[in-house]
Amino acid sequence: MKKRILSLAVVGMLLFCTAATSFGADSASEDDVTAVKSFTLQEAIDYALENNSAIGISETAIEKAEVAFDEAKKGYKDAKVTTSGILITTTSQMLLAKEGYYRDLAEMGVVLAEKGKGIAIEGIKFSVESSYFGVLHAQEKYGIQESTLITAKQNLDSINKKYELGMASPLEAMNFEIAYSQAELGFKSAQRALEYAKMSFNKAIGLPLDTKVELIDELTIEPPEEVNLEEKVIQAMENRMEIISAQKQYELDKMNYDIISSTFIGTYDYQNAKYTLKSSEYTLEDTKVTIELSVRKAYMDMMDAYEALTILDTTIVQVEKVYIATKTRYDLGMATENEVIEALNQAKALKLQRSQAALGYRLAKKQFELSYGIGLGY
C-alpha cells in the first residue's frame, strides 16, 4: 500500500512537470491570430498561469490526496476500511492502521500534492521566462546579422565602384561578393530563428503558434547580487521538494519500523521494515548532499556566465576598433580585402557569442534562484 501511494505521488509530480509546457488554446478566433499581442514578462507569466491545464491537474491531485487522507483517518479509527483501494487484512496492517501509520502516509500524499502544485507553477514560470529570453536573444541575433549585412553591402558597393574605375581587381570584387552572400545567408537564418522563437513563446504561454506577438520588456543585464551561499543552502533544505519528500518518507519508515519491531521482531515484516528504514536513511542523507551540491553548482554557473559576459563586452569594443582601423587601412591600400572581411566576421561572431552568453546568464541566474526555492521537477 505504501508503495502504491508513493508511486501515485511520483506519477502526479511527473504529470505536473510534463503538463507545465502543454497549454490549452484549443480554440482561437481569427482576431487571436491576426492581432498583435504585446506582453511584458510578468504579463506573459500571468497569461500562462491562467491558461495552463497543469494548474487544474495539480489541484485535482490535491483533492484526490485529501480524499485518500479522509479515508485513511477513518481507517485509523476502526482499522478495517479500505485505504486508497487496499483492504487492511493482515495483523501487521491492522496494527499499523491503529497506530495511525496509514493516516500519516495519506497526509504525506496531501503535502506532496500541494508541493506538486508549487512545482507546476514554477515550471510554467521558468518555461515562460526561458521562451521570453529566447525571443529577446533571437531579436538581438537578428539585429546583429542585419547590421553585418548592411556593412557587407556597403563594402560590396564600395568595391564595385573601385572595380568600375579600375582601382580594384576582379578577385577583390569577388571576395566582397562572397562575403555579402554569406552575410545574407546569416540574416535569413536569423529571420527564421526569430520566427521559431516567437512560435515557441506562443506555445509556452498558450497561444496559437501563428499569433503575432510583441515583447515589451528589454531586459538588462544586472550583476549578480552578493549572497550568503550558506544561507541559500539552508533555504534549499527547507524548500526543495526532494528534501521534503525524503524527510517525510524517512519519518514514515521510522514509524513503520518502530511499530513493527514492537510486536513482529524476527519476522519477514520486521526485516522488511528494517531494510526500508536503512534505505530511507541513506536516501535522506544523499538527498541533502545532492541539494547542497546543486545550489553551489547553480551559483558557480551563474558567476561563470556573468564573468564570461563582462569579458566579451570588453573584447567586442576592441574588435570593433580593429575592424574600423582595418577598413581605413584597406581604403589607403595598406590592407587586403581578406583582412577587412576577417575583421568584420570576427566582430559579428563575438557579438553573437555575447548575445548567447547574455541568454545563458539570464537562465543561470534563474536556475540559481530556483535551486534554493521549491526547485523544478527535472
Short mmCIF file of C-alpha atoms in Angstrom, two decimals:
data_model
loop_
_atom_site.label_atom_id
_atom_site.label_comp_id
_atom_site.label_asym_id
_atom_site.label_seq_id
_atom_site.Cartn_x
_atom_site.Cartn_y
_atom_site.Cartn_z
CA MET A 1 0.00 0.00 0.00
CA LYS A 2 2.77 2.41 0.89
CA LYS A 3 4.39 1.79 -2.48
CA ARG A 4 1.07 2.41 -4.22
CA ILE A 5 0.53 5.80 -2.56
CA LEU A 6 4.11 6.90 -3.13
CA SER A 7 4.03 5.80 -6.76
CA LEU A 8 0.86 7.79 -7.27
CA ALA A 9 2.56 10.83 -5.77
CA VAL A 10 5.54 10.42 -8.10
CA VAL A 11 3.27 9.99 -11.13
CA GLY A 12 1.43 13.12 -10.08
CA MET A 13 4.68 15.09 -9.86
CA LEU A 14 5.70 13.94 -13.33
CA LEU A 15 2.31 14.98 -14.69
CA PHE A 16 2.77 18.47 -13.26
CA CYS A 17 6.18 18.88 -14.88
CA THR A 18 5.12 17.39 -18.21
CA ALA A 19 1.98 19.49 -18.36
CA ALA A 20 3.90 22.64 -17.47
CA THR A 21 4.71 23.18 -21.12
CA SER A 22 1.35 21.93 -22.50
CA PHE A 23 -1.20 24.68 -22.59
CA GLY A 24 -4.77 24.89 -23.60
CA ALA A 25 -5.59 27.06 -26.53
CA ASP A 26 -7.95 24.58 -28.13
CA SER A 27 -9.94 27.18 -29.96
CA ALA A 28 -8.98 30.65 -31.12
CA SER A 29 -10.73 33.33 -33.11
CA GLU A 30 -9.16 34.97 -36.13
CA ASP A 31 -8.55 38.05 -34.02
CA ASP A 32 -6.32 35.97 -31.74
CA VAL A 33 -4.14 35.12 -34.71
CA THR A 34 -4.10 38.36 -36.70
CA ALA A 35 -3.94 40.93 -33.89
CA VAL A 36 -0.56 41.72 -32.40
CA LYS A 37 -0.45 40.82 -28.72
CA SER A 38 2.00 42.69 -26.52
CA PHE A 39 3.45 41.24 -23.33
CA THR A 40 5.73 42.30 -20.55
CA LEU A 41 7.44 39.34 -18.91
CA GLN A 42 5.06 39.45 -15.95
CA GLU A 43 2.03 39.69 -18.24
CA ALA A 44 3.26 36.64 -20.15
CA ILE A 45 3.67 34.68 -16.91
CA ASP A 46 0.21 35.70 -15.70
CA TYR A 47 -1.36 34.78 -19.03
CA ALA A 48 0.31 31.36 -18.98
CA LEU A 49 -0.76 30.63 -15.40
CA GLU A 50 -4.35 31.48 -16.27
CA ASN A 51 -4.39 29.19 -19.31
CA ASN A 52 -2.24 26.25 -18.26
CA SER A 53 -4.02 22.97 -17.68
CA ALA A 54 -1.23 21.82 -15.34
CA ILE A 55 -2.67 24.02 -12.58
CA GLY A 56 -6.05 22.30 -12.83
CA ILE A 57 -4.40 18.89 -12.85
CA SER A 58 -2.39 19.70 -9.75
CA GLU A 59 -5.49 21.00 -7.94
CA THR A 60 -7.32 17.77 -8.81
CA ALA A 61 -4.36 15.81 -7.45
CA ILE A 62 -4.62 17.72 -4.18
CA GLU A 63 -8.36 16.95 -3.95
CA LYS A 64 -7.64 13.28 -4.64
CA ALA A 65 -4.96 13.18 -1.93
CA GLU A 66 -7.30 14.86 0.55
CA VAL A 67 -9.96 12.21 -0.08
CA ALA A 68 -7.36 9.49 0.49
CA PHE A 69 -6.38 11.24 3.71
CA ASP A 70 -10.01 11.31 4.90
CA GLU A 71 -10.35 7.60 4.18
CA ALA A 72 -7.12 6.89 5.99
CA LYS A 73 -8.35 8.79 9.06
CA LYS A 74 -11.43 6.56 9.09
CA GLY A 75 -9.19 3.53 8.78
CA TYR A 76 -7.18 4.81 11.72
CA LYS A 77 -10.30 4.74 13.88
CA ASP A 78 -11.64 1.26 13.13
CA ALA A 79 -8.63 -0.33 11.34
CA LYS A 80 -10.67 -2.20 8.76
CA VAL A 81 -11.80 0.10 5.97
CA THR A 82 -10.01 0.26 2.63
CA THR A 83 -7.34 2.88 2.29
CA SER A 84 -6.53 4.04 -1.25
CA GLY A 85 -8.05 0.84 -2.62
CA ILE A 86 -6.20 -1.63 -0.40
CA LEU A 87 -8.09 -3.62 2.22
CA ILE A 88 -6.50 -3.85 5.66
CA THR A 89 -6.46 -7.62 6.33
CA THR A 90 -3.22 -8.78 7.94
CA THR A 91 -2.35 -8.45 11.62
CA SER A 92 0.58 -6.16 10.88
CA GLN A 93 -1.60 -3.93 8.67
CA MET A 94 -4.19 -3.78 11.42
CA LEU A 95 -1.56 -2.68 13.94
CA LEU A 96 -0.16 -0.06 11.56
CA ALA A 97 -3.66 1.28 10.96
CA LYS A 98 -4.42 1.53 14.67
CA GLU A 99 -1.15 3.37 15.30
CA GLY A 100 -2.01 5.90 12.59
CA TYR A 101 0.61 4.85 10.02
CA TYR A 102 -1.75 4.89 7.03
CA ARG A 103 -3.24 8.15 8.18
CA ASP A 104 0.22 9.77 8.25
CA LEU A 105 1.08 8.16 4.92
CA ALA A 106 -2.00 9.68 3.31
CA GLU A 107 -1.24 13.02 4.94
CA MET A 108 2.17 12.88 3.27
CA GLY A 109 0.33 12.45 -0.03
CA VAL A 110 -1.53 15.71 0.60
CA VAL A 111 1.71 17.56 1.40
CA LEU A 112 3.40 16.24 -1.75
CA ALA A 113 0.39 17.08 -3.89
CA GLU A 114 0.39 20.66 -2.58
CA LYS A 115 4.12 20.90 -3.24
CA GLY A 116 3.48 19.44 -6.67
CA LYS A 117 1.23 22.37 -7.47
CA GLY A 118 4.02 24.73 -6.46
CA ILE A 119 6.44 22.89 -8.73
CA ALA A 120 3.92 23.07 -11.58
CA ILE A 121 3.67 26.84 -11.14
CA GLU A 122 7.44 27.27 -11.03
CA GLY A 123 7.78 25.05 -14.09
CA ILE A 124 5.34 27.23 -16.00
CA LYS A 125 7.09 30.42 -14.94
CA PHE A 126 10.50 29.06 -15.88
CA SER A 127 9.22 27.87 -19.26
CA VAL A 128 7.73 31.30 -19.98
CA GLU A 129 10.82 33.19 -18.86
CA SER A 130 13.07 30.92 -20.90
CA SER A 131 10.99 31.43 -24.04
CA TYR A 132 10.73 35.18 -23.39
CA PHE A 133 14.51 35.38 -23.07
CA GLY A 134 14.75 33.22 -26.17
CA VAL A 135 12.78 35.72 -28.24
CA LEU A 136 14.90 38.61 -26.97
CA HIS A 137 18.02 36.62 -27.83
CA ALA A 138 16.70 35.86 -31.32
CA GLN A 139 15.84 39.53 -31.83
CA GLU A 140 19.35 40.54 -30.83
CA LYS A 141 20.88 37.96 -33.20
CA TYR A 142 18.61 39.26 -35.96
CA GLY A 143 19.84 42.81 -35.32
CA ILE A 144 23.48 41.71 -35.37
CA GLN A 145 23.04 39.83 -38.64
CA GLU A 146 21.13 42.75 -40.15
CA SER A 147 23.88 45.18 -39.19
CA THR A 148 26.51 42.83 -40.63
CA LEU A 149 24.52 42.54 -43.86
CA ILE A 150 24.29 46.33 -44.18
CA THR A 151 28.03 46.70 -43.65
CA ALA A 152 28.78 43.90 -46.12
CA LYS A 153 26.55 45.62 -48.69
CA GLN A 154 28.35 48.92 -48.15
CA ASN A 155 31.70 47.18 -48.63
CA LEU A 156 30.41 45.48 -51.78
CA ASP A 157 29.08 48.74 -53.26
CA SER A 158 32.38 50.44 -52.48
CA ILE A 159 34.50 47.74 -54.12
CA ASN A 160 32.24 47.63 -57.17
CA LYS A 161 32.76 51.35 -57.71
CA LYS A 162 36.51 50.88 -57.40
CA TYR A 163 36.36 47.94 -59.80
CA GLU A 164 34.47 50.01 -62.37
CA LEU A 165 37.16 52.67 -62.09
CA GLY A 166 39.88 50.09 -62.48
CA MET A 167 41.07 50.60 -58.92
CA ALA A 168 40.29 47.05 -57.69
CA SER A 169 40.92 43.59 -59.08
CA PRO A 170 38.24 41.06 -60.05
CA LEU A 171 39.43 38.85 -57.16
CA GLU A 172 38.81 41.65 -54.64
CA ALA A 173 35.33 42.24 -56.03
CA MET A 174 34.56 38.51 -55.95
CA ASN A 175 35.71 38.19 -52.32
CA PHE A 176 33.43 41.00 -51.19
CA GLU A 177 30.59 39.45 -53.22
CA ILE A 178 31.10 36.15 -51.38
CA ALA A 179 31.21 37.97 -48.03
CA TYR A 180 27.93 39.69 -48.85
CA SER A 181 26.28 36.40 -49.83
CA GLN A 182 27.39 34.82 -46.56
CA ALA A 183 26.03 37.79 -44.61
CA GLU A 184 22.74 37.46 -46.47
CA LEU A 185 22.51 33.78 -45.55
CA GLY A 186 23.18 34.62 -41.90
CA PHE A 187 20.49 37.29 -41.97
CA LYS A 188 17.87 34.94 -43.46
CA SER A 189 18.77 32.26 -40.93
CA ALA A 190 18.34 34.80 -38.11
CA GLN A 191 14.91 35.73 -39.52
CA ARG A 192 13.80 32.09 -39.37
CA ALA A 193 15.27 31.65 -35.88
CA LEU A 194 13.31 34.67 -34.65
CA GLU A 195 10.12 33.32 -36.17
CA TYR A 196 10.67 29.99 -34.44
CA ALA A 197 11.48 31.66 -31.11
CA LYS A 198 8.18 33.55 -31.25
CA MET A 199 6.28 30.34 -32.00
CA SER A 200 7.98 28.68 -29.03
CA PHE A 201 6.95 31.62 -26.85
CA ASN A 202 3.36 31.31 -28.08
CA LYS A 203 3.38 27.64 -27.17
CA ALA A 204 4.79 28.41 -23.72
CA ILE A 205 2.01 30.83 -22.80
CA GLY A 206 -0.83 29.00 -24.56
CA LEU A 207 -1.39 30.96 -27.77
CA PRO A 208 -1.80 29.60 -31.32
CA LEU A 209 1.65 29.31 -32.86
CA ASP A 210 0.94 31.85 -35.61
CA THR A 211 -0.21 34.58 -33.22
CA LYS A 212 1.75 37.79 -33.76
CA VAL A 213 3.43 38.86 -30.53
CA GLU A 214 5.48 41.83 -29.41
CA LEU A 215 7.59 41.71 -26.28
CA ILE A 216 7.72 44.97 -24.37
CA ASP A 217 10.45 44.39 -21.81
CA GLU A 218 14.05 44.98 -22.79
CA LEU A 219 15.75 43.01 -20.09
CA THR A 220 19.04 44.47 -18.99
CA ILE A 221 21.95 42.55 -17.56
CA GLU A 222 22.17 43.13 -13.82
CA PRO A 223 25.29 41.98 -11.95
CA PRO A 224 24.73 39.11 -9.51
CA GLU A 225 23.78 40.24 -6.05
CA GLU A 226 26.09 39.37 -3.19
CA VAL A 227 24.67 36.31 -1.47
CA ASN A 228 25.43 34.25 1.60
CA LEU A 229 25.72 30.86 -0.04
CA GLU A 230 25.47 29.01 3.27
CA GLU A 231 22.09 30.67 3.91
CA LYS A 232 20.90 29.69 0.43
CA VAL A 233 21.83 26.07 1.13
CA ILE A 234 19.81 26.19 4.35
CA GLN A 235 16.85 27.66 2.47
CA ALA A 236 17.10 24.87 -0.08
CA MET A 237 16.97 22.29 2.72
CA GLU A 238 13.71 23.87 3.88
CA ASN A 239 12.09 24.47 0.49
CA ARG A 240 13.10 21.83 -2.03
CA MET A 241 10.55 19.17 -2.91
CA GLU A 242 13.18 16.42 -2.87
CA ILE A 243 14.22 17.00 0.73
CA ILE A 244 10.64 17.35 1.96
CA SER A 245 9.71 14.08 0.27
CA ALA A 246 12.80 12.26 1.56
CA GLN A 247 12.37 13.61 5.10
CA LYS A 248 8.70 12.62 5.31
CA GLN A 249 9.44 9.21 3.82
CA TYR A 250 12.12 8.66 6.45
CA GLU A 251 9.71 9.66 9.23
CA LEU A 252 7.09 7.24 7.92
CA ASP A 253 9.59 4.41 7.57
CA LYS A 254 10.87 5.08 11.09
CA MET A 255 7.30 4.97 12.37
CA ASN A 256 6.70 1.74 10.46
CA TYR A 257 9.85 0.17 11.91
CA ASP A 258 9.03 1.21 15.47
CA ILE A 259 5.51 -0.23 15.23
CA ILE A 260 6.54 -3.50 13.57
CA SER A 261 9.56 -4.09 15.83
CA SER A 262 7.38 -3.74 18.92
CA THR A 263 5.41 -6.90 18.04
CA PHE A 264 6.78 -8.70 14.99
CA ILE A 265 10.52 -8.83 15.66
CA GLY A 266 12.24 -11.69 13.83
CA THR A 267 9.55 -11.91 11.14
CA TYR A 268 9.75 -11.02 7.46
CA ASP A 269 7.72 -7.86 8.13
CA TYR A 270 10.32 -6.84 10.70
CA GLN A 271 13.26 -7.45 8.36
CA ASN A 272 11.49 -5.60 5.55
CA ALA A 273 10.76 -2.62 7.82
CA LYS A 274 14.40 -2.58 8.97
CA TYR A 275 15.68 -2.67 5.39
CA THR A 276 13.27 0.06 4.29
CA LEU A 277 14.32 2.32 7.17
CA LYS A 278 18.01 1.95 6.35
CA SER A 279 17.27 2.72 2.69
CA SER A 280 15.37 5.84 3.72
CA GLU A 281 18.23 6.97 5.96
CA TYR A 282 20.64 6.69 3.04
CA THR A 283 18.25 8.43 0.62
CA LEU A 284 17.71 11.31 3.05
CA GLU A 285 21.42 11.92 3.59
CA ASP A 286 22.19 11.56 -0.11
CA THR A 287 19.40 14.00 -0.96
CA LYS A 288 20.85 16.58 1.42
CA VAL A 289 24.26 16.34 -0.22
CA THR A 290 22.77 16.41 -3.72
CA ILE A 291 20.73 19.51 -2.98
CA GLU A 292 23.66 21.35 -1.42
CA LEU A 293 25.78 20.46 -4.44
CA SER A 294 23.09 21.68 -6.84
CA VAL A 295 22.85 25.06 -5.07
CA ARG A 296 26.60 25.56 -5.13
CA LYS A 297 26.83 24.44 -8.77
CA ALA A 298 23.99 26.78 -9.82
CA TYR A 299 25.80 29.67 -8.14
CA MET A 300 29.06 28.81 -9.88
CA ASP A 301 27.30 28.55 -13.25
CA MET A 302 25.75 31.97 -12.71
CA MET A 303 29.08 33.56 -11.83
CA ASP A 304 30.84 31.86 -14.75
CA ALA A 305 28.18 33.15 -17.15
CA TYR A 306 28.42 36.70 -15.83
CA GLU A 307 32.21 36.80 -15.92
CA ALA A 308 32.23 35.47 -19.49
CA LEU A 309 29.78 38.21 -20.40
CA THR A 310 31.94 41.01 -18.97
CA ILE A 311 35.00 39.73 -20.82
CA LEU A 312 33.07 39.62 -24.09
CA ASP A 313 31.82 43.19 -23.60
CA THR A 314 35.40 44.42 -23.31
CA THR A 315 36.60 42.30 -26.23
CA ILE A 316 33.84 43.46 -28.58
CA VAL A 317 34.86 47.10 -28.13
CA GLN A 318 38.41 46.25 -29.10
CA VAL A 319 37.41 44.10 -32.09
CA GLU A 320 35.14 46.84 -33.47
CA LYS A 321 38.08 49.24 -33.29
CA VAL A 322 40.18 46.70 -35.17
CA TYR A 323 37.57 46.47 -37.92
CA ILE A 324 37.41 50.26 -38.34
CA ALA A 325 41.20 50.50 -38.40
CA THR A 326 41.46 47.65 -40.92
CA LYS A 327 38.86 49.20 -43.19
CA THR A 328 40.71 52.51 -43.06
CA ARG A 329 43.99 50.80 -43.89
CA TYR A 330 42.33 49.00 -46.78
CA ASP A 331 40.99 52.26 -48.20
CA LEU A 332 44.57 53.57 -48.07
CA GLY A 333 45.89 50.47 -49.82
CA MET A 334 47.63 49.15 -46.71
CA ALA A 335 45.44 46.07 -46.04
CA THR A 336 43.82 43.34 -48.14
CA GLU A 337 40.15 42.69 -48.69
CA ASN A 338 40.51 39.40 -46.80
CA GLU A 339 41.70 41.27 -43.71
CA VAL A 340 38.64 43.52 -43.89
CA ILE A 341 36.27 40.57 -44.26
CA GLU A 342 38.00 38.65 -41.47
CA ALA A 343 37.78 41.63 -39.09
CA LEU A 344 34.08 42.09 -39.91
CA ASN A 345 33.32 38.40 -39.36
CA GLN A 346 35.25 38.38 -36.10
CA ALA A 347 33.23 41.34 -34.81
CA LYS A 348 30.00 39.63 -35.82
CA ALA A 349 30.99 36.32 -34.24
CA LEU A 350 31.85 37.97 -30.93
CA LYS A 351 28.58 39.89 -30.88
CA LEU A 352 26.65 36.67 -31.48
CA GLN A 353 28.69 34.97 -28.77
CA ARG A 354 27.92 37.80 -26.41
CA SER A 355 24.20 37.51 -27.16
CA GLN A 356 24.34 33.79 -26.39
CA ALA A 357 26.26 34.49 -23.19
CA ALA A 358 23.63 37.02 -22.12
CA LEU A 359 20.90 34.41 -22.61
CA GLY A 360 22.97 31.88 -20.67
CA TYR A 361 23.47 34.31 -17.80
CA ARG A 362 19.77 35.13 -17.53
CA LEU A 363 18.86 31.46 -17.41
CA ALA A 364 21.69 30.62 -14.99
CA LYS A 365 20.54 33.38 -12.68
CA LYS A 366 17.01 31.99 -12.72
CA GLN A 367 18.31 28.46 -12.15
CA PHE A 368 20.19 29.67 -9.07
CA GLU A 369 17.04 31.27 -7.68
CA LEU A 370 15.15 28.01 -8.19
CA SER A 371 17.94 25.97 -6.61
CA TYR A 372 17.16 27.32 -3.14
CA GLY A 373 13.41 27.62 -3.72
CA ILE A 374 10.97 24.82 -4.32
CA GLY A 375 13.01 23.65 -7.28
CA LEU A 376 11.79 22.14 -10.53
CA GLY A 377 10.60 18.65 -11.34
CA TYR A 378 13.56 17.86 -13.58
#
